[in-house]
Coordinates of C-alpha atoms in Angstrom, one line a residue:
M1 CA 109.3 101.2 128.3
G2 CA 109.1 101.4 131.7
F3 CA 110.4 104.6 134.6
L4 CA 109.7 104.3 138.7
P5 CA 108.6 106.9 140.9
D6 CA 110.5 109.4 141.9
P7 CA 111.7 108.5 145.4
R8 CA 111.2 111.2 147.8
S9 CA 107.9 111.6 146.7
S10 CA 105.1 110.3 146.6
R11 CA 104.6 112.1 143.7
T12 CA 105.4 110.1 140.5
S13 CA 107.2 110.8 138.2
T14 CA 104.3 111.6 134.1
G15 CA 106.8 110.3 132.0
V16 CA 110.1 109.1 130.8
A17 CA 112.4 109.6 127.6
S18 CA 115.4 108.3 127.3
L19 CA 118.9 110.4 125.4
F20 CA 120.8 107.5 125.1
L21 CA 125.2 110.2 124.2
F22 CA 126.5 107.7 121.3
C23 CA 124.1 105.9 120.7
C24 CA 124.0 103.8 123.6
L25 CA 122.0 101.0 124.2
P26 CA 120.2 100.6 126.5
I27 CA 118.1 97.9 128.8
F28 CA 115.0 99.4 131.2
L29 CA 114.9 97.8 134.1
V30 CA 111.7 98.7 136.6
Q31 CA 110.6 96.7 140.1
S32 CA 108.2 94.1 140.1
S33 CA 107.0 91.8 142.4
T34 CA 106.4 88.5 139.4
A35 CA 109.2 87.5 137.5
G36 CA 109.4 86.0 133.8
V37 CA 111.3 85.0 131.3
I38 CA 111.9 86.9 128.0
D39 CA 113.3 84.7 125.2
L40 CA 114.9 87.5 122.1
K41 CA 116.5 86.1 118.9
W42 CA 119.3 88.6 118.2
T43 CA 121.5 88.0 114.3
V44 CA 124.2 90.7 114.6
E45 CA 126.1 92.3 111.1
Y46 CA 127.0 95.2 109.0
M47 CA 124.5 97.6 107.8
H48 CA 125.1 100.3 106.0
W49 CA 124.3 103.9 107.2
S50 CA 124.6 107.2 108.2
P51 CA 124.0 107.9 111.5
D52 CA 126.2 111.1 111.3
C53 CA 124.9 111.9 107.7
I54 CA 128.4 111.1 106.1
E55 CA 127.6 106.6 105.0
S56 CA 129.6 103.7 106.3
V57 CA 129.9 100.3 107.7
V58 CA 128.1 100.5 111.5
I59 CA 128.0 97.2 112.9
G60 CA 124.2 96.4 113.4
I61 CA 121.4 94.5 115.2
N62 CA 118.2 92.6 113.3
G63 CA 119.0 95.4 110.5
N64 CA 118.6 98.1 113.2
F65 CA 120.7 101.0 114.1
P66 CA 121.0 101.2 117.5
G67 CA 119.9 98.1 118.4
P68 CA 117.3 97.1 119.9
T69 CA 116.3 99.0 123.9
I70 CA 115.9 95.4 126.5
T71 CA 112.3 96.4 129.1
A72 CA 112.3 93.5 131.6
T73 CA 111.2 93.7 135.7
A74 CA 114.0 92.7 138.1
G75 CA 114.4 89.3 138.7
D76 CA 113.4 88.6 135.1
L77 CA 115.8 86.0 132.9
I78 CA 117.1 87.4 129.7
N79 CA 117.6 84.8 127.0
I80 CA 119.7 86.5 123.5
E81 CA 120.0 83.8 121.4
L82 CA 123.2 86.0 119.4
T83 CA 124.1 84.9 116.1
N84 CA 126.9 86.9 114.1
H85 CA 126.6 88.1 110.5
L86 CA 129.7 90.0 110.5
H87 CA 131.3 87.6 108.3
T88 CA 135.1 88.4 108.8
E89 CA 135.5 88.8 113.1
G90 CA 133.9 87.2 115.6
V91 CA 131.8 89.2 118.5
V92 CA 130.2 89.5 122.1
I93 CA 128.4 91.7 124.5
H94 CA 129.1 93.0 127.6
W95 CA 125.4 93.9 129.7
H96 CA 127.1 96.8 131.3
G97 CA 126.0 96.7 134.9
I98 CA 124.6 93.2 135.3
T99 CA 127.1 91.2 138.6
Q100 CA 125.5 88.9 136.2
K101 CA 125.4 86.8 140.3
G102 CA 126.2 82.6 139.2
T103 CA 126.4 83.2 135.3
P104 CA 129.9 84.4 134.7
W105 CA 129.9 83.3 131.4
A106 CA 127.8 85.3 129.9
D107 CA 129.1 88.8 130.9
G108 CA 130.3 89.1 127.6
T109 CA 134.0 89.9 127.5
A110 CA 136.1 88.1 124.8
S111 CA 139.5 86.2 126.2
I112 CA 138.4 87.0 129.5
S113 CA 134.3 84.6 130.8
Q114 CA 134.2 83.2 127.1
C115 CA 135.4 83.0 124.0
A116 CA 134.8 85.3 120.5
I117 CA 131.3 84.3 118.6
N118 CA 133.1 83.4 115.4
A119 CA 131.5 84.2 111.8
G120 CA 127.9 81.9 111.2
E121 CA 128.4 80.9 115.4
T122 CA 125.1 81.6 116.9
F123 CA 125.9 81.8 121.5
V124 CA 122.6 81.6 124.4
Y125 CA 123.1 84.6 126.7
S126 CA 120.9 84.1 130.1
F127 CA 121.0 85.9 132.6
T128 CA 119.1 86.9 136.0
V129 CA 118.6 90.7 136.4
E130 CA 119.3 91.5 139.8
K131 CA 116.9 95.3 139.8
A132 CA 115.5 97.8 138.5
G133 CA 117.7 101.1 136.7
T134 CA 119.5 102.2 134.0
F135 CA 121.8 100.7 132.8
F136 CA 122.8 98.9 129.0
Y137 CA 124.9 96.1 126.6
H138 CA 127.5 97.2 124.2
G139 CA 130.1 95.5 122.1
H140 CA 133.9 94.1 124.2
Y141 CA 135.3 92.8 121.3
G142 CA 138.5 95.0 120.1
M143 CA 137.3 97.8 118.8
Q144 CA 133.5 97.1 118.4
R145 CA 132.0 99.2 120.1
S146 CA 133.1 101.9 118.0
A147 CA 131.7 100.7 115.5
E148 CA 128.2 99.8 117.1
C149 CA 128.8 103.8 118.8
T150 CA 130.3 106.0 115.1
Q151 CA 132.4 109.2 116.5
T152 CA 134.8 109.3 114.9
R153 CA 134.9 109.0 111.5
Q154 CA 136.0 105.6 110.4
E155 CA 136.1 102.2 108.9
V156 CA 135.6 98.9 108.4
D157 CA 139.0 97.5 107.0
L158 CA 137.9 93.6 105.4
S159 CA 141.6 92.8 105.3
G160 CA 142.0 91.9 108.8
V161 CA 142.1 95.2 110.7
P162 CA 138.1 95.8 111.8
I163 CA 138.1 99.5 112.5
R164 CA 140.4 102.5 112.0
F165 CA 140.5 106.4 113.4
I166 CA 140.5 109.8 112.0
G167 CA 141.5 112.8 114.3
E168 CA 139.6 113.8 117.1
P169 CA 135.4 112.4 116.6
Q170 CA 133.4 114.1 115.1
A171 CA 130.3 114.4 115.9
I172 CA 128.8 112.8 118.4
L173 CA 125.0 111.2 118.3
I174 CA 122.2 111.4 120.5
N175 CA 119.8 107.5 119.7
G176 CA 121.8 106.8 117.0
R177 CA 121.7 110.8 115.2
G178 CA 124.8 113.2 114.9
Q179 CA 125.1 116.2 112.8
Y180 CA 129.2 115.7 111.0
A181 CA 129.1 117.4 107.2
C182 CA 125.1 119.7 108.3
S183 CA 124.3 121.8 109.8
A184 CA 123.0 122.4 113.0
A185 CA 119.6 124.2 111.1
A186 CA 119.1 122.3 108.0
H187 CA 117.8 119.6 111.2
F188 CA 115.5 122.4 112.6
D189 CA 114.6 123.8 109.1
G190 CA 113.6 120.4 108.2
K191 CA 115.2 121.3 104.3
A192 CA 116.2 117.7 102.8
V193 CA 119.9 118.4 103.0
C194 CA 120.1 115.5 105.2
S195 CA 119.7 111.9 105.7
P196 CA 116.9 110.7 107.3
K197 CA 118.7 108.0 109.6
C198 CA 120.8 111.5 111.1
K199 CA 118.0 113.1 111.8
P200 CA 117.7 114.2 115.6
E201 CA 114.1 113.1 117.4
P202 CA 112.6 115.9 119.4
L203 CA 111.9 115.4 122.6
K204 CA 108.6 115.7 122.9
V205 CA 107.5 117.4 126.7
E206 CA 104.4 119.3 127.9
P207 CA 104.1 122.1 130.2
G208 CA 103.9 121.4 134.0
K209 CA 105.2 117.7 133.7
T210 CA 108.0 115.9 135.7
Y211 CA 110.0 113.9 133.4
R212 CA 112.0 111.2 133.7
I213 CA 114.7 111.7 131.7
R214 CA 117.5 108.2 131.2
L215 CA 121.3 109.1 130.3
A216 CA 124.1 107.1 129.0
S217 CA 127.7 106.9 127.3
T218 CA 128.6 104.9 124.8
T219 CA 131.4 107.2 123.6
A220 CA 135.3 105.4 122.7
L221 CA 137.5 107.8 123.9
S222 CA 135.8 111.7 125.1
S223 CA 134.3 112.5 127.8
L224 CA 130.5 115.2 127.8
N225 CA 128.3 117.3 129.2
F226 CA 124.7 116.7 129.4
M227 CA 122.2 120.2 129.5
I228 CA 118.9 121.5 128.0
Q229 CA 118.9 125.5 127.8
D230 CA 117.0 127.3 130.9
H231 CA 115.7 123.9 132.2
K232 CA 116.9 122.6 136.3
L233 CA 117.7 118.7 136.3
D234 CA 117.4 116.8 140.1
V235 CA 119.5 113.4 139.6
V236 CA 118.6 110.6 141.4
E237 CA 120.1 107.8 140.1
A238 CA 123.6 107.2 138.9
D239 CA 124.5 103.5 137.1
G240 CA 121.3 102.3 138.9
N241 CA 121.1 103.2 141.7
Y242 CA 119.4 106.4 143.5
V243 CA 121.1 108.9 144.8
E244 CA 120.4 111.8 146.9
R245 CA 118.4 114.1 145.4
F246 CA 120.4 117.0 144.1
S247 CA 120.1 119.7 141.3
V248 CA 121.9 121.3 138.4
D249 CA 122.3 122.9 135.4
D250 CA 124.7 120.5 133.8
L251 CA 125.6 117.1 134.7
D252 CA 129.9 115.5 133.2
I253 CA 129.1 111.8 132.2
Y254 CA 131.9 109.7 131.3
S255 CA 132.2 106.5 129.1
G256 CA 130.5 104.2 131.1
E257 CA 128.1 106.1 133.3
S258 CA 123.8 106.0 133.2
Y259 CA 122.0 108.3 135.2
S260 CA 118.8 109.3 135.7
V261 CA 117.2 113.3 136.4
L262 CA 113.6 115.0 136.8
L263 CA 113.2 117.4 134.3
R264 CA 110.5 119.8 135.6
T265 CA 108.6 121.4 132.8
K266 CA 107.5 124.8 132.5
E267 CA 103.9 126.4 133.3
D268 CA 103.4 129.5 130.6
A269 CA 106.7 127.4 127.9
K270 CA 105.7 128.6 124.8
G271 CA 108.2 128.3 122.6
N272 CA 110.5 124.7 122.3
Y273 CA 114.7 124.6 124.4
W274 CA 117.8 123.2 123.2
I275 CA 119.5 119.8 123.9
S276 CA 122.9 119.9 123.9
I277 CA 125.8 118.0 125.2
G278 CA 129.5 118.7 124.4
V279 CA 132.8 117.5 125.0
R280 CA 134.3 117.2 128.5
G281 CA 137.7 116.3 128.8
R282 CA 139.6 116.9 125.5
D283 CA 140.7 120.2 123.8
S284 CA 137.9 119.0 120.7
D285 CA 136.6 121.0 118.1
T286 CA 134.0 118.1 118.6
P287 CA 130.7 120.6 118.1
P288 CA 128.4 120.5 120.4
A289 CA 125.3 117.6 119.5
L290 CA 121.9 119.6 119.2
T291 CA 118.3 118.2 119.3
I292 CA 114.5 120.0 120.9
L293 CA 113.2 119.7 123.8
N294 CA 109.6 120.2 122.0
Y295 CA 107.3 122.2 124.2
L296 CA 103.8 120.3 122.5
P297 CA 101.4 121.7 121.1
T298 CA 104.4 123.6 119.1
E299 CA 106.0 122.0 116.0
W300 CA 109.6 121.0 117.2
E301 CA 110.5 121.9 114.1
K302 CA 110.7 125.8 115.8
H303 CA 114.0 126.7 117.4
P304 CA 115.1 128.6 119.9
N305 CA 114.4 131.6 120.6
S306 CA 118.0 132.2 121.1
A307 CA 121.6 130.4 120.5
P308 CA 122.2 127.0 122.4
P309 CA 123.3 126.6 125.9
V310 CA 127.5 127.2 126.2
H311 CA 129.0 124.5 128.0
P312 CA 131.7 124.9 130.7
K313 CA 135.2 124.9 129.7
W314 CA 136.4 121.2 128.7
N315 CA 139.0 121.9 131.0
N316 CA 137.2 123.6 133.8
Y317 CA 137.8 120.1 136.4
T318 CA 137.1 122.5 139.1
H319 CA 133.3 122.3 137.9
S320 CA 133.2 118.4 137.1
K321 CA 134.4 118.6 140.5
S322 CA 131.9 119.3 141.8
F323 CA 129.1 117.7 140.2
S324 CA 131.4 114.2 141.0
N325 CA 131.5 115.4 145.1
K326 CA 127.4 115.5 145.2
I327 CA 126.7 112.7 144.0
K328 CA 125.8 111.0 148.0
A329 CA 123.4 107.6 148.4
L330 CA 119.7 106.7 149.4
N331 CA 119.1 106.4 152.8
A332 CA 115.6 105.2 152.4
P333 CA 115.2 102.2 153.7
K334 CA 110.9 101.2 153.3
L335 CA 111.6 102.0 149.6
E336 CA 110.5 98.8 148.0
G337 CA 112.4 96.9 146.0
Y338 CA 115.5 99.1 147.7
N339 CA 118.0 98.2 150.8
Y340 CA 121.1 100.9 150.9
K341 CA 124.0 99.7 153.1
P342 CA 126.6 101.7 153.8
P343 CA 130.7 100.0 152.9
P344 CA 132.2 98.1 155.7
E345 CA 134.0 100.4 157.7
K346 CA 137.6 98.3 157.4
Q347 CA 138.8 96.3 154.7
N348 CA 141.1 93.0 154.5
R349 CA 143.1 94.5 151.1
R350 CA 144.0 97.3 149.7
I351 CA 144.9 97.6 146.2
L352 CA 146.7 101.5 145.2
L353 CA 146.2 101.6 141.2
L354 CA 149.1 103.9 139.6
N355 CA 148.0 104.8 136.8
T356 CA 150.4 106.5 133.2
Q357 CA 152.2 105.7 130.4
N358 CA 155.4 103.1 129.9
T359 CA 157.5 102.2 126.7
I360 CA 157.5 98.1 125.4
K361 CA 159.4 97.4 123.0
E362 CA 158.9 101.0 121.2
R363 CA 155.6 101.1 121.7
I364 CA 153.4 103.6 123.6
K365 CA 151.0 101.3 126.5
W366 CA 149.4 102.4 128.9
T367 CA 150.5 100.4 131.9
I368 CA 149.6 100.2 135.7
N369 CA 152.5 100.0 138.7
D370 CA 154.7 99.7 135.2
I371 CA 152.8 96.4 134.0
S372 CA 149.8 96.4 130.9
L373 CA 147.3 94.0 130.3
T374 CA 147.7 91.8 127.1
L375 CA 145.2 89.0 126.9
P376 CA 145.3 85.2 126.8
S377 CA 143.4 83.4 123.3
T378 CA 141.7 81.3 126.3
P379 CA 139.4 82.6 128.3
Y380 CA 140.8 83.6 132.0
L381 CA 137.4 81.9 133.6
G382 CA 137.0 78.2 131.8
A383 CA 141.3 77.8 132.4
I384 CA 141.0 78.4 136.5
K385 CA 138.0 76.1 136.4
Y386 CA 139.9 73.6 134.3
S387 CA 143.0 74.6 136.9
L388 CA 144.9 74.9 132.9
D389 CA 148.1 77.3 134.6
K390 CA 149.8 77.8 130.8
A391 CA 147.4 79.5 129.8
F392 CA 148.0 83.0 131.3
D393 CA 150.8 84.2 133.2
Q394 CA 151.1 83.4 136.7
Q395 CA 152.7 85.7 139.0
S396 CA 152.0 87.3 141.5
L397 CA 150.7 91.5 140.5
P398 CA 152.1 94.2 143.3
D399 CA 149.7 95.3 144.6
R400 CA 151.7 98.8 145.5
Y401 CA 154.0 100.2 142.7
S402 CA 157.2 99.5 143.4
N403 CA 158.9 103.8 143.6
P404 CA 157.0 105.0 146.9
D405 CA 159.0 108.4 146.0
Y406 CA 157.7 107.8 142.4
D407 CA 156.5 111.8 141.7
I408 CA 152.9 111.8 139.2
M409 CA 153.8 115.7 138.1
V410 CA 156.0 115.2 135.7
P411 CA 156.9 111.7 133.5
P412 CA 158.2 108.6 134.0
L413 CA 161.6 108.7 134.7
N414 CA 162.3 105.2 133.7
T415 CA 159.5 103.5 131.0
A416 CA 160.5 100.6 131.1
A417 CA 158.0 98.2 131.8
I418 CA 156.4 95.4 130.4
S419 CA 153.2 93.4 129.5
S420 CA 151.3 90.8 131.3
S421 CA 148.5 88.7 131.1
A422 CA 148.5 87.5 135.0
V423 CA 145.7 88.4 137.6
Y424 CA 145.1 89.6 140.8
N425 CA 144.2 86.4 142.8
L426 CA 141.1 87.5 145.7
P427 CA 139.4 85.5 147.7
S428 CA 135.1 85.0 148.9
D429 CA 133.8 87.5 150.8
V430 CA 136.8 89.8 151.9
T431 CA 136.3 93.3 151.2
I432 CA 139.6 94.9 149.3
D433 CA 140.3 98.4 148.9
V434 CA 141.5 99.4 145.6
V435 CA 142.0 103.4 145.0
L436 CA 143.7 103.9 141.2
Q437 CA 146.7 106.6 141.4
N438 CA 146.5 109.2 137.5
A439 CA 149.7 110.4 137.1
N440 CA 151.2 112.7 133.9
M441 CA 151.7 111.3 130.6
L442 CA 154.9 110.5 128.6
K443 CA 154.5 114.0 127.8
D444 CA 155.3 116.7 129.4
D445 CA 152.0 118.3 131.8
H446 CA 149.9 116.0 130.0
C447 CA 146.8 113.4 131.9
E448 CA 144.1 112.7 131.6
I449 CA 140.4 111.9 133.0
H450 CA 140.3 107.8 132.5
P451 CA 136.6 106.6 133.7
W452 CA 137.5 103.0 135.1
H453 CA 134.2 100.7 135.5
L454 CA 134.3 97.4 137.1
H455 CA 132.3 94.5 135.5
G456 CA 130.3 91.9 137.9
H457 CA 129.8 94.6 141.0
D458 CA 128.7 97.6 142.0
F459 CA 131.2 99.5 144.3
W460 CA 131.3 102.2 147.1
V461 CA 133.2 105.7 145.7
L462 CA 135.2 106.0 149.0
G463 CA 135.9 109.6 148.3
Y464 CA 137.9 111.4 145.2
G465 CA 141.3 113.4 146.5
E466 CA 144.4 116.0 144.4
G467 CA 147.7 114.9 144.7
K468 CA 148.9 110.9 145.9
F469 CA 147.4 109.3 147.8
I470 CA 148.5 108.6 151.5
D471 CA 147.8 105.5 153.1
A472 CA 147.3 107.5 156.4
E473 CA 146.7 111.1 155.7
H474 CA 143.1 110.0 153.7
E475 CA 142.1 106.9 154.4
G476 CA 140.2 108.7 157.7
K477 CA 138.9 111.2 155.5
F478 CA 137.4 108.6 153.6
N479 CA 133.1 108.4 153.0
L480 CA 131.8 105.5 155.2
V481 CA 128.1 106.7 156.0
D482 CA 126.6 107.5 152.7
P483 CA 129.4 106.5 149.2
P484 CA 127.0 106.5 146.6
L485 CA 127.3 102.7 145.1
R486 CA 128.5 102.8 141.1
N487 CA 129.9 100.5 138.6
T488 CA 131.9 103.4 136.8
V489 CA 133.4 106.5 137.8
V490 CA 136.6 108.6 136.5
V491 CA 139.7 109.5 137.9
Y492 CA 140.6 113.4 137.7
P493 CA 144.5 114.8 136.1
Y494 CA 147.0 114.0 138.9
G495 CA 143.9 113.2 141.5
W496 CA 143.0 109.1 143.0
T497 CA 139.8 107.5 143.4
A498 CA 139.1 105.4 146.4
L499 CA 136.7 102.7 146.3
R500 CA 136.4 99.8 147.9
F501 CA 134.5 95.8 147.0
R502 CA 132.7 93.2 148.7
T503 CA 134.0 90.0 147.0
D504 CA 130.2 88.1 146.7
N505 CA 130.4 87.2 143.4
P506 CA 132.7 84.2 141.8
G507 CA 134.0 84.7 138.7
V508 CA 137.3 85.6 136.6
W509 CA 136.0 90.3 136.4
A510 CA 137.2 93.0 134.2
F511 CA 138.4 96.4 136.3
H512 CA 140.0 98.1 133.0
C513 CA 139.4 102.3 131.8
H514 CA 136.4 102.9 129.4
I515 CA 138.0 104.3 126.6
E516 CA 138.3 102.2 124.3
P517 CA 142.0 101.4 122.6
H518 CA 143.4 102.3 126.4
L519 CA 141.9 98.9 127.2
H520 CA 143.9 97.8 124.1
M521 CA 145.9 99.8 125.0
G522 CA 147.4 98.6 128.4
M523 CA 144.8 100.0 130.6
G524 CA 143.3 97.6 133.2
V525 CA 143.7 94.4 134.9
I526 CA 142.1 91.8 135.8
F527 CA 140.2 90.1 139.5
A528 CA 139.8 86.9 140.0
E529 CA 137.2 86.1 142.3
G530 CA 136.6 82.8 144.6
I531 CA 139.2 80.0 142.5
E532 CA 138.0 77.0 144.3
E533 CA 134.6 78.1 143.1
I534 CA 135.2 78.8 139.8
K535 CA 136.1 74.9 140.5
K536 CA 133.0 73.7 141.0
M537 CA 130.8 75.9 139.4
S538 CA 128.8 74.8 136.5
I539 CA 129.8 77.2 133.0
N540 CA 128.0 77.4 130.1
K541 CA 131.0 75.2 127.7
K542 CA 130.3 76.6 124.4
A543 CA 131.8 80.3 125.8
L544 CA 135.4 78.4 126.3
V545 CA 135.6 76.6 123.0
C546 CA 138.9 78.4 121.6
G547 CA 142.6 78.4 122.8
L548 CA 143.4 75.3 125.4
T549 CA 139.5 75.0 127.1
G550 CA 139.1 74.5 123.1
E551 CA 141.7 71.4 123.2
K552 CA 140.6 69.8 126.2
F553 CA 137.3 69.3 125.3
M554 CA 138.3 68.2 121.3
D555 CA 140.0 65.9 123.5
S556 CA 137.8 64.8 125.7
Y557 CA 135.8 63.8 122.7
K558 CA 138.2 62.0 120.9
E559 CA 138.5 59.6 123.7

């Protein structure tokens, strides 16, 4: 595994470690003056595994759970030949945080950038990585991300429904290992009462050194809080972008986010310490996940001398907002391979997205401006390239919600809404603002945290606010000096989050809540960017052999 120097000091980290929460699958990209080609062959298959101490069916790669780590150099071309051995369902893989400039068909989003890879078929993902950072990959078809990273008791139902959820999360996984139905003490005292597949792995360190720890979360439902007992953590990277270094006792990690933190180990440590990860944003009975910060030469099985640390209360949003507001971009133009630019001062278009619940045909749906996203059977990318207008809805989507007097503090008075597969058409080379507005759900006094992820781009996080966003009042308070670049951002209950990005990457890109059930209940929008450029670009036809594009190819073959 590669590691990067601390960008604010001539002193480099002396070690690197990775803690991937809910067994997310890592990509480590390091800076180098040379680039190469990485060729990989992967087989996706069902496996019987016990990641949380109870055997279940999970989705693995090449017989392993979690899947393999990719370590690459910025500029490398990565070719992954993926064969689907899930005999009852399709699969795609999304390379989370990789912008896919020039290769939008390789983004790995079913019905958006490509068709699902059917059982028995092989598809080659090929893309160039732009920059150093911490990224990861995961399924983006149906509810497969939950099967890759078991966070709830779940089963694979071979009769047709791939994943069935039962209740709240019951086990948090660290690097693919958890402790549901198996006590923490049983893990750490070495007694053989739990499967080795779920026995936590310690993080081994030496006194008086600095370690870079890479953190990421692909949780399907919950937000997390990370802490190491009696140790400070210096945050230096967020979503593959450097940030001004700041110190914390703990940090919140929302689904889709990644961070790097620097850990300075104690000079005189004579024992071990707890590493703990707890649930945030949900009132859950899920116990914290635990592993050991193991100071060598102490045996890792030796328990710390005190109880695990206590996480902030699940709904202490003041604590969470304080952390988010500390994240600022690092402005260090002389740092090799790093070139931060502040956002344009003005936007060409502002899209205000009201996020709430509605009912459609007596079913509860998440809606954006009273529209619930549905995905078509023909991938948008192919439909736009070949001008297949019947492949998805052609209506224009609103830039704002229809009722400017909407009260975000109460359930919607009019719960009528529609489903649509329409897209936002964005021209190339313009500046777009998106303001996410959170509001009350259908139930009184209920509003949830939502982490939103944008494919194909990093964006500047201009700011957060309480209550209702008002242009004249709030846009003057945007941070245009050092806003962090991110690909995932949180919107807090009854608040708003503003972001800005440039349309410099022609393609069709999803922008959606990274809580998996929320996306499949309609919480997302689609940005079709640079339509004329899409029509001219070369697109891998194997990505489009379904729906109307598949029919088009067959008709051409017959001719």
